Amino acid sequence: MRKKIVAGNWKMNKSQYEANKLANELAVVQLAVNVEVIVIPTSIFISEVKSNLQNSSIKLGVQNTAGTDNGAYTGEISAAQIKSAGIEYALVGHSERREYFNESNKDLVQKINQLLAHSITPIYCCGEVLAEREKGNHFNLVKTQIEEGLFHLSETELLNCVIAYEPVWAIGTGVTASSDQAQEMHGFIRSILVEKYGQDIANKISILYGGSCKPSNAQELFANSDVDGGLIGGASLVAESFAAIVNSF
Ligand code: 13P
């Protein structure tokens, strides 16, 4: 009933040549038809990547967006511009942006509002650092991220969002959350959505897992009832491993 989604976040990787090469490889690889596949390249290459993927069903996303309308904001990219480039998804609040660019839940609300106003689907990222998990504070922290980032939205607006749970200690470390840890947090996130928006709405929201997801563990992670796909970093940089993850449901 929920969309299965696998999104590849290329982060700040790949030259122009390499980005186009990967897009061309992805354009011809066999991908499960019941999965929404998204690639999220560096913005400077996105139009070329998009045109290389034009004969495939793969969608495009950006890694970040401005929280304001068009105007004098040097270096920023607005939701209106993203929409005009034919892009359908945008990451919001990736842990690297929260950590290195000090993005707060309050900043992220502005970004989500801009995206929704331009009919772009936000992929709202949440997740705890290791110290929070060790203190037993991970549920509280993720709850706050969800409440402060999303709970201002109407039911219809929330239905246009995707959530990605990415435990920071699992990102790029090779340490994946266990299947049980992932399901536990995804089930918890859905229960918070149930409390606020009711079961029907909560059941329709896709919640993706991210953090060292790879071909060898994707199947086990995706088998969980509340894990609706993945947000993939390192393993999305190689067509073969990304495709293997997409084909893991
Ligand atoms: P890795 O898959 O490299 O751990 O990265 C996950 C991530 O941050 C995706 O957004």
PDB file of C-alpha atoms and ligand atoms in Angstrom:
ATOM      1  CA  MET A   1       0.000   0.000   0.000  1.00  0.00           C
ATOM      2  CA  ARG A   2       2.958   2.338   0.616  1.00  0.00           C
ATOM      3  CA  LYS A   3       5.396   3.341  -2.075  1.00  0.00           C
ATOM      4  CA  LYS A   4       8.639   1.363  -1.937  1.00  0.00           C
ATOM      5  CA  ILE A   5      11.469   3.804  -2.556  1.00  0.00           C
ATOM      6  CA  VAL A   6      15.228   3.521  -3.000  1.00  0.00           C
ATOM      7  CA  ALA A   7      17.111   6.802  -3.316  1.00  0.00           C
ATOM      8  CA  GLY A   8      20.810   7.167  -4.069  1.00  0.00           C
ATOM      9  CA  ASN A   9      22.425  10.168  -2.403  1.00  0.00           C
ATOM     10  CA  TRP A  10      25.646  10.788  -4.312  1.00  0.00           C
ATOM     11  CA  LYS A  11      26.645  13.513  -1.813  1.00  0.00           C
ATOM     12  CA  MET A  12      29.667  15.581  -2.985  1.00  0.00           C
ATOM     13  CA  ASN A  13      31.075  12.809  -5.171  1.00  0.00           C
ATOM     14  CA  LYS A  14      31.697  12.308  -8.901  1.00  0.00           C
ATOM     15  CA  SER A  15      33.146  14.589 -11.563  1.00  0.00           C
ATOM     16  CA  GLN A  16      30.931  15.690 -14.454  1.00  0.00           C
ATOM     17  CA  TYR A  17      32.228  12.811 -16.560  1.00  0.00           C
ATOM     18  CA  GLU A  18      31.743  10.281 -13.778  1.00  0.00           C
ATOM     19  CA  ALA A  19      28.243  11.499 -12.946  1.00  0.00           C
ATOM     20  CA  ASN A  20      27.176  11.135 -16.581  1.00  0.00           C
ATOM     21  CA  LYS A  21      28.822   7.723 -16.814  1.00  0.00           C
ATOM     22  CA  LEU A  22      26.956   6.468 -13.754  1.00  0.00           C
ATOM     23  CA  ALA A  23      23.674   7.888 -15.079  1.00  0.00           C
ATOM     24  CA  ASN A  24      24.222   6.116 -18.399  1.00  0.00           C
ATOM     25  CA  GLU A  25      24.900   2.843 -16.597  1.00  0.00           C
ATOM     26  CA  LEU A  26      21.780   3.253 -14.462  1.00  0.00           C
ATOM     27  CA  ALA A  27      19.697   4.013 -17.540  1.00  0.00           C
ATOM     28  CA  VAL A  28      20.204   0.487 -18.873  1.00  0.00           C
ATOM     29  CA  VAL A  29      20.355  -1.586 -15.697  1.00  0.00           C
ATOM     30  CA  GLN A  30      17.435  -3.872 -14.773  1.00  0.00           C
ATOM     31  CA  LEU A  31      15.410  -2.342 -11.923  1.00  0.00           C
ATOM     32  CA  ALA A  32      12.336  -3.708 -10.143  1.00  0.00           C
ATOM     33  CA  VAL A  33       9.274  -1.963 -11.587  1.00  0.00           C
ATOM     34  CA  ASN A  34       7.405  -1.714  -8.283  1.00  0.00           C
ATOM     35  CA  VAL A  35      10.085   0.487  -6.690  1.00  0.00           C
ATOM     36  CA  GLU A  36      10.361   4.267  -7.041  1.00  0.00           C
ATOM     37  CA  VAL A  37      14.046   4.813  -7.800  1.00  0.00           C
ATOM     38  CA  ILE A  38      15.571   8.235  -7.213  1.00  0.00           C
ATOM     39  CA  VAL A  39      19.077   9.512  -7.806  1.00  0.00           C
ATOM     40  CA  ILE A  40      20.313  12.588  -5.996  1.00  0.00           C
ATOM     41  CA  PRO A  41      23.440  13.909  -7.707  1.00  0.00           C
ATOM     42  CA  THR A  42      25.365  17.103  -7.090  1.00  0.00           C
ATOM     43  CA  SER A  43      23.097  19.922  -8.338  1.00  0.00           C
ATOM     44  CA  ILE A  44      25.562  21.277 -10.905  1.00  0.00           C
ATOM     45  CA  PHE A  45      25.230  18.029 -12.899  1.00  0.00           C
ATOM     46  CA  ILE A  46      21.556  17.337 -12.342  1.00  0.00           C
ATOM     47  CA  SER A  47      20.215  18.429 -15.736  1.00  0.00           C
ATOM     48  CA  GLU A  48      22.740  16.299 -17.588  1.00  0.00           C
ATOM     49  CA  VAL A  49      22.085  13.330 -15.326  1.00  0.00           C
ATOM     50  CA  LYS A  50      18.353  13.837 -15.885  1.00  0.00           C
ATOM     51  CA  SER A  51      18.715  13.843 -19.649  1.00  0.00           C
ATOM     52  CA  ASN A  52      20.874  10.705 -19.513  1.00  0.00           C
ATOM     53  CA  LEU A  53      18.060   9.039 -17.574  1.00  0.00           C
ATOM     54  CA  GLN A  54      15.222  10.256 -19.777  1.00  0.00           C
ATOM     55  CA  ASN A  55      14.407   6.810 -21.143  1.00  0.00           C
ATOM     56  CA  SER A  56      14.341   5.218 -17.695  1.00  0.00           C
ATOM     57  CA  SER A  57      11.794   5.534 -14.895  1.00  0.00           C
ATOM     58  CA  ILE A  58      14.407   6.881 -12.462  1.00  0.00           C
ATOM     59  CA  LYS A  59      13.457  10.157 -10.779  1.00  0.00           C
ATOM     60  CA  LEU A  60      15.768  12.965  -9.679  1.00  0.00           C
ATOM     61  CA  GLY A  61      16.252  14.698  -6.366  1.00  0.00           C
ATOM     62  CA  VAL A  62      18.421  17.482  -4.971  1.00  0.00           C
ATOM     63  CA  GLN A  63      20.481  17.277  -1.789  1.00  0.00           C
ATOM     64  CA  ASN A  64      19.415  20.625  -0.357  1.00  0.00           C
ATOM     65  CA  THR A  65      17.159  23.583  -1.031  1.00  0.00           C
ATOM     66  CA  ALA A  66      16.828  27.181   0.165  1.00  0.00           C
ATOM     67  CA  GLY A  67      14.243  28.095   2.773  1.00  0.00           C
ATOM     68  CA  THR A  68      13.301  31.271   0.927  1.00  0.00           C
ATOM     69  CA  ASP A  69      11.779  32.453  -2.330  1.00  0.00           C
ATOM     70  CA  ASN A  70      14.020  33.486  -5.253  1.00  0.00           C
ATOM     71  CA  GLY A  71      16.162  36.519  -4.525  1.00  0.00           C
ATOM     72  CA  ALA A  72      19.556  37.755  -3.396  1.00  0.00           C
ATOM     73  CA  TYR A  73      20.820  34.598  -1.661  1.00  0.00           C
ATOM     74  CA  THR A  74      24.183  33.869  -3.266  1.00  0.00           C
ATOM     75  CA  GLY A  75      24.977  30.189  -3.536  1.00  0.00           C
ATOM     76  CA  GLU A  76      21.469  28.964  -2.763  1.00  0.00           C
ATOM     77  CA  ILE A  77      19.026  27.075  -4.994  1.00  0.00           C
ATOM     78  CA  SER A  78      15.311  27.715  -4.546  1.00  0.00           C
ATOM     79  CA  ALA A  79      12.428  25.280  -4.670  1.00  0.00           C
ATOM     80  CA  ALA A  80      11.030  27.280  -7.589  1.00  0.00           C
ATOM     81  CA  GLN A  81      14.269  26.720  -9.522  1.00  0.00           C
ATOM     82  CA  ILE A  82      14.337  23.033  -8.626  1.00  0.00           C
ATOM     83  CA  LYS A  83      10.765  22.669  -9.848  1.00  0.00           C
ATOM     84  CA  SER A  84      11.571  24.489 -13.081  1.00  0.00           C
ATOM     85  CA  ALA A  85      14.351  21.955 -13.743  1.00  0.00           C
ATOM     86  CA  GLY A  86      11.812  19.124 -13.550  1.00  0.00           C
ATOM     87  CA  ILE A  87      13.096  17.704 -10.265  1.00  0.00           C
ATOM     88  CA  GLU A  88      10.618  15.847  -8.068  1.00  0.00           C
ATOM     89  CA  TYR A  89      12.390  15.168  -4.754  1.00  0.00           C
ATOM     90  CA  ALA A  90      14.634  16.999  -2.289  1.00  0.00           C
ATOM     91  CA  LEU A  91      16.510  15.824   0.779  1.00  0.00           C
ATOM     92  CA  VAL A  92      15.834  17.952   3.830  1.00  0.00           C
ATOM     93  CA  GLY A  93      17.899  17.893   6.993  1.00  0.00           C
ATOM     94  CA  HIS A  94      20.428  15.241   6.092  1.00  0.00           C
ATOM     95  CA  SER A  95      22.582  14.685   9.192  1.00  0.00           C
ATOM     96  CA  GLU A  96      25.617  16.084   7.346  1.00  0.00           C
ATOM     97  CA  ARG A  97      23.716  19.348   6.795  1.00  0.00           C
ATOM     98  CA  ARG A  98      22.520  19.394  10.390  1.00  0.00           C
ATOM     99  CA  GLU A  99      26.050  18.787  11.665  1.00  0.00           C
ATOM    100  CA  TYR A 100      28.310  20.760   9.292  1.00  0.00           C
ATOM    101  CA  PHE A 101      25.925  23.547   8.261  1.00  0.00           C
ATOM    102  CA  ASN A 102      24.088  23.933  11.557  1.00  0.00           C
ATOM    103  CA  GLU A 103      20.651  23.337  10.077  1.00  0.00           C
ATOM    104  CA  SER A 104      18.092  23.340  12.866  1.00  0.00           C
ATOM    105  CA  ASN A 105      14.622  21.817  12.827  1.00  0.00           C
ATOM    106  CA  LYS A 106      13.334  25.394  12.534  1.00  0.00           C
ATOM    107  CA  ASP A 107      15.392  26.010   9.357  1.00  0.00           C
ATOM    108  CA  LEU A 108      14.124  22.748   7.938  1.00  0.00           C
ATOM    109  CA  VAL A 109      10.495  23.790   8.379  1.00  0.00           C
ATOM    110  CA  GLN A 110      11.155  26.715   5.984  1.00  0.00           C
ATOM    111  CA  LYS A 111      12.705  24.364   3.433  1.00  0.00           C
ATOM    112  CA  ILE A 112       9.864  21.848   3.666  1.00  0.00           C
ATOM    113  CA  ASN A 113       7.297  24.620   3.239  1.00  0.00           C
ATOM    114  CA  GLN A 114       9.086  25.949   0.164  1.00  0.00           C
ATOM    115  CA  LEU A 115       9.273  22.497  -1.383  1.00  0.00           C
ATOM    116  CA  LEU A 116       5.637  21.652  -0.751  1.00  0.00           C
ATOM    117  CA  ALA A 117       4.563  25.039  -2.121  1.00  0.00           C
ATOM    118  CA  HIS A 118       6.296  24.029  -5.363  1.00  0.00           C
ATOM    119  CA  SER A 119       5.016  20.438  -5.400  1.00  0.00           C
ATOM    120  CA  ILE A 120       8.408  18.855  -4.708  1.00  0.00           C
ATOM    121  CA  THR A 121       8.470  15.900  -2.331  1.00  0.00           C
ATOM    122  CA  PRO A 122      10.688  16.479   0.717  1.00  0.00           C
ATOM    123  CA  ILE A 123      12.613  13.469   1.995  1.00  0.00           C
ATOM    124  CA  TYR A 124      12.921  14.531   5.614  1.00  0.00           C
ATOM    125  CA  CYS A 125      15.960  12.985   7.321  1.00  0.00           C
ATOM    126  CA  CYS A 126      16.160  12.212  11.008  1.00  0.00           C
ATOM    127  CA  GLY A 127      18.426  10.116  13.210  1.00  0.00           C
ATOM    128  CA  GLU A 128      20.566  10.132  16.313  1.00  0.00           C
ATOM    129  CA  VAL A 129      24.314  10.245  16.901  1.00  0.00           C
ATOM    130  CA  LEU A 130      25.921   7.361  18.782  1.00  0.00           C
ATOM    131  CA  ALA A 131      26.191   9.258  22.079  1.00  0.00           C
ATOM    132  CA  GLU A 132      22.412   9.805  22.119  1.00  0.00           C
ATOM    133  CA  ARG A 133      21.769   6.111  21.515  1.00  0.00           C
ATOM    134  CA  GLU A 134      24.228   5.155  24.243  1.00  0.00           C
ATOM    135  CA  LYS A 135      22.393   7.451  26.650  1.00  0.00           C
ATOM    136  CA  GLY A 136      19.112   5.825  25.648  1.00  0.00           C
ATOM    137  CA  ASN A 137      17.891   9.169  24.287  1.00  0.00           C
ATOM    138  CA  HIS A 138      17.486   8.133  20.639  1.00  0.00           C
ATOM    139  CA  PHE A 139      13.701   7.803  20.661  1.00  0.00           C
ATOM    140  CA  ASN A 140      13.245  11.220  22.286  1.00  0.00           C
ATOM    141  CA  LEU A 141      15.629  12.852  19.851  1.00  0.00           C
ATOM    142  CA  VAL A 142      14.003  11.397  16.743  1.00  0.00           C
ATOM    143  CA  LYS A 143      10.563  12.252  18.154  1.00  0.00           C
ATOM    144  CA  THR A 144      11.634  15.881  18.525  1.00  0.00           C
ATOM    145  CA  GLN A 145      13.031  15.948  14.981  1.00  0.00           C
ATOM    146  CA  ILE A 146       9.749  14.593  13.607  1.00  0.00           C
ATOM    147  CA  GLU A 147       7.551  16.871  15.727  1.00  0.00           C
ATOM    148  CA  GLU A 148       9.520  20.051  15.078  1.00  0.00           C
ATOM    149  CA  GLY A 149      10.136  19.332  11.398  1.00  0.00           C
ATOM    150  CA  LEU A 150       6.803  17.927  10.262  1.00  0.00           C
ATOM    151  CA  PHE A 151       3.977  18.435  12.730  1.00  0.00           C
ATOM    152  CA  HIS A 152       3.052  21.867  11.413  1.00  0.00           C
ATOM    153  CA  LEU A 153       1.894  20.160   8.202  1.00  0.00           C
ATOM    154  CA  SER A 154      -1.695  19.391   7.303  1.00  0.00           C
ATOM    155  CA  GLU A 155      -2.660  15.796   6.526  1.00  0.00           C
ATOM    156  CA  THR A 156      -2.514  16.478   2.792  1.00  0.00           C
ATOM    157  CA  GLU A 157       0.915  18.084   3.105  1.00  0.00           C
ATOM    158  CA  LEU A 158       2.284  15.208   5.185  1.00  0.00           C
ATOM    159  CA  LEU A 159       1.052  12.758   2.563  1.00  0.00           C
ATOM    160  CA  ASN A 160       3.433  14.477   0.130  1.00  0.00           C
ATOM    161  CA  CYS A 161       6.463  13.800   2.350  1.00  0.00           C
ATOM    162  CA  VAL A 162       8.842  10.872   2.727  1.00  0.00           C
ATOM    163  CA  ILE A 163      10.803  10.240   5.931  1.00  0.00           C
ATOM    164  CA  ALA A 164      14.322   8.797   6.065  1.00  0.00           C
ATOM    165  CA  TYR A 165      15.699   7.426   9.323  1.00  0.00           C
ATOM    166  CA  GLU A 166      19.480   7.533   9.213  1.00  0.00           C
ATOM    167  CA  PRO A 167      21.270   6.728  12.469  1.00  0.00           C
ATOM    168  CA  VAL A 168      24.342   8.942  12.208  1.00  0.00           C
ATOM    169  CA  TRP A 169      26.596   6.229  13.667  1.00  0.00           C
ATOM    170  CA  ALA A 170      25.726   4.011  10.689  1.00  0.00           C
ATOM    171  CA  ILE A 171      26.412   6.556   7.941  1.00  0.00           C
ATOM    172  CA  GLY A 172      29.554   5.785   5.956  1.00  0.00           C
ATOM    173  CA  THR A 173      30.908   3.668   8.802  1.00  0.00           C
ATOM    174  CA  GLY A 174      30.148   0.199   7.482  1.00  0.00           C
ATOM    175  CA  VAL A 175      28.178  -0.393  10.704  1.00  0.00           C
ATOM    176  CA  THR A 176      24.535  -0.915   9.793  1.00  0.00           C
ATOM    177  CA  ALA A 177      21.694  -0.767  12.262  1.00  0.00           C
ATOM    178  CA  SER A 178      20.530  -4.322  12.806  1.00  0.00           C
ATOM    179  CA  SER A 179      17.296  -5.274  11.180  1.00  0.00           C
ATOM    180  CA  ASP A 180      15.636  -5.197  14.637  1.00  0.00           C
ATOM    181  CA  GLN A 181      17.046  -1.760  15.474  1.00  0.00           C
ATOM    182  CA  ALA A 182      15.786  -0.390  12.160  1.00  0.00           C
ATOM    183  CA  GLN A 183      12.301  -1.862  12.575  1.00  0.00           C
ATOM    184  CA  GLU A 184      12.140  -0.675  16.191  1.00  0.00           C
ATOM    185  CA  MET A 185      12.803   2.955  15.206  1.00  0.00           C
ATOM    186  CA  HIS A 186      10.687   2.865  12.049  1.00  0.00           C
ATOM    187  CA  GLY A 187       7.780   1.399  14.030  1.00  0.00           C
ATOM    188  CA  PHE A 188       8.283   4.109  16.632  1.00  0.00           C
ATOM    189  CA  ILE A 189       8.264   6.867  13.991  1.00  0.00           C
ATOM    190  CA  ARG A 190       5.066   5.466  12.518  1.00  0.00           C
ATOM    191  CA  SER A 191       3.482   5.331  15.983  1.00  0.00           C
ATOM    192  CA  ILE A 192       4.216   9.054  16.463  1.00  0.00           C
ATOM    193  CA  LEU A 193       2.567   9.753  13.109  1.00  0.00           C
ATOM    194  CA  VAL A 194      -0.443   7.651  14.161  1.00  0.00           C
ATOM    195  CA  GLU A 195      -0.872   9.709  17.343  1.00  0.00           C
ATOM    196  CA  LYS A 196      -0.851  12.990  15.459  1.00  0.00           C
ATOM    197  CA  TYR A 197      -2.440  12.135  12.085  1.00  0.00           C
ATOM    198  CA  GLY A 198      -4.233   8.802  12.659  1.00  0.00           C
ATOM    199  CA  GLN A 199      -3.574   5.308  11.378  1.00  0.00           C
ATOM    200  CA  ASP A 200      -4.788   5.821   7.802  1.00  0.00           C
ATOM    201  CA  ILE A 201      -2.404   8.693   7.089  1.00  0.00           C
ATOM    202  CA  ALA A 202       0.513   7.129   8.987  1.00  0.00           C
ATOM    203  CA  ASN A 203       0.136   3.915   6.977  1.00  0.00           C
ATOM    204  CA  LYS A 204       0.656   5.823   3.756  1.00  0.00           C
ATOM    205  CA  ILE A 205       3.972   7.475   4.643  1.00  0.00           C
ATOM    206  CA  SER A 206       7.094   5.757   3.305  1.00  0.00           C
ATOM    207  CA  ILE A 207       9.903   5.571   5.863  1.00  0.00           C
ATOM    208  CA  LEU A 208      13.328   4.803   4.378  1.00  0.00           C
ATOM    209  CA  TYR A 209      16.373   3.447   6.195  1.00  0.00           C
ATOM    210  CA  GLY A 210      19.830   4.910   5.550  1.00  0.00           C
ATOM    211  CA  GLY A 211      23.270   4.065   6.937  1.00  0.00           C
ATOM    212  CA  SER A 212      25.687   1.541   5.369  1.00  0.00           C
ATOM    213  CA  CYS A 213      22.854  -0.115   3.472  1.00  0.00           C
ATOM    214  CA  LYS A 214      24.357  -2.400   0.823  1.00  0.00           C
ATOM    215  CA  PRO A 215      23.424  -5.368  -1.363  1.00  0.00           C
ATOM    216  CA  SER A 216      24.354  -7.813   1.424  1.00  0.00           C
ATOM    217  CA  ASN A 217      21.982  -6.343   4.040  1.00  0.00           C
ATOM    218  CA  ALA A 218      19.245  -4.572   2.046  1.00  0.00           C
ATOM    219  CA  GLN A 219      16.972  -7.580   1.788  1.00  0.00           C
ATOM    220  CA  GLU A 220      16.929  -8.164   5.540  1.00  0.00           C
ATOM    221  CA  LEU A 221      16.351  -4.466   6.263  1.00  0.00           C
ATOM    222  CA  PHE A 222      13.591  -4.072   3.653  1.00  0.00           C
ATOM    223  CA  ALA A 223      11.806  -7.188   4.915  1.00  0.00           C
ATOM    224  CA  ASN A 224      10.694  -5.257   8.012  1.00  0.00           C
ATOM    225  CA  SER A 225       7.080  -4.149   8.019  1.00  0.00           C
ATOM    226  CA  ASP A 226       7.881  -0.471   8.619  1.00  0.00           C
ATOM    227  CA  VAL A 227      10.971  -0.186   6.420  1.00  0.00           C
ATOM    228  CA  ASP A 228       9.749   0.990   3.025  1.00  0.00           C
ATOM    229  CA  GLY A 229      13.092   1.303   1.291  1.00  0.00           C
ATOM    230  CA  GLY A 230      16.459   2.939   1.622  1.00  0.00           C
ATOM    231  CA  LEU A 231      18.445   6.135   1.320  1.00  0.00           C
ATOM    232  CA  ILE A 232      21.775   4.921   0.039  1.00  0.00           C
ATOM    233  CA  GLY A 233      25.122   6.722   0.122  1.00  0.00           C
ATOM    234  CA  GLY A 234      28.319   4.838  -0.776  1.00  0.00           C
ATOM    235  CA  ALA A 235      26.619   1.873  -2.439  1.00  0.00           C
ATOM    236  CA  SER A 236      24.683   4.198  -4.765  1.00  0.00           C
ATOM    237  CA  LEU A 237      27.915   5.331  -6.433  1.00  0.00           C
ATOM    238  CA  VAL A 238      28.223   2.061  -8.370  1.00  0.00           C
ATOM    239  CA  ALA A 239      25.384   1.118 -10.728  1.00  0.00           C
ATOM    240  CA  GLU A 240      25.592  -2.586  -9.998  1.00  0.00           C
ATOM    241  CA  SER A 241      25.368  -2.290  -6.215  1.00  0.00           C
ATOM    242  CA  PHE A 242      22.642   0.371  -6.356  1.00  0.00           C
ATOM    243  CA  ALA A 243      20.586  -1.823  -8.702  1.00  0.00           C
ATOM    244  CA  ALA A 244      21.107  -4.819  -6.433  1.00  0.00           C
ATOM    245  CA  ILE A 245      19.700  -2.803  -3.518  1.00  0.00           C
ATOM    246  CA  VAL A 246      16.708  -1.639  -5.604  1.00  0.00           C
ATOM    247  CA  ASN A 247      16.056  -5.285  -6.470  1.00  0.00           C
ATOM    248  CA  SER A 248      16.187  -6.418  -2.814  1.00  0.00           C
ATOM    249  CA  PHE A 249      12.479  -6.205  -1.923  1.00  0.00           C
TER     250      PHE A 249
HETATM  251  P1  13P B   1      26.097   5.449   3.481  1.00  0.00           P
HETATM  252  O1  13P B   1      25.153   4.521   2.712  1.00  0.00           O
HETATM  253  O2  13P B   1      27.357   5.738   2.733  1.00  0.00           O
HETATM  254  O3  13P B   1      26.288   4.993   4.881  1.00  0.00           O
HETATM  255  O4  13P B   1      25.338   6.869   3.562  1.00  0.00           O
HETATM  256  C1  13P B   1      24.028   6.921   3.981  1.00  0.00           C
HETATM  257  C2  13P B   1      23.519   8.290   3.752  1.00  0.00           C
HETATM  258  O5  13P B   1      23.907   9.216   4.435  1.00  0.00           O
HETATM  259  C3  13P B   1      22.562   8.484   2.664  1.00  0.00           C
HETATM  260  O6  13P B   1      22.004   9.743   2.723  1.00  0.00           O
END
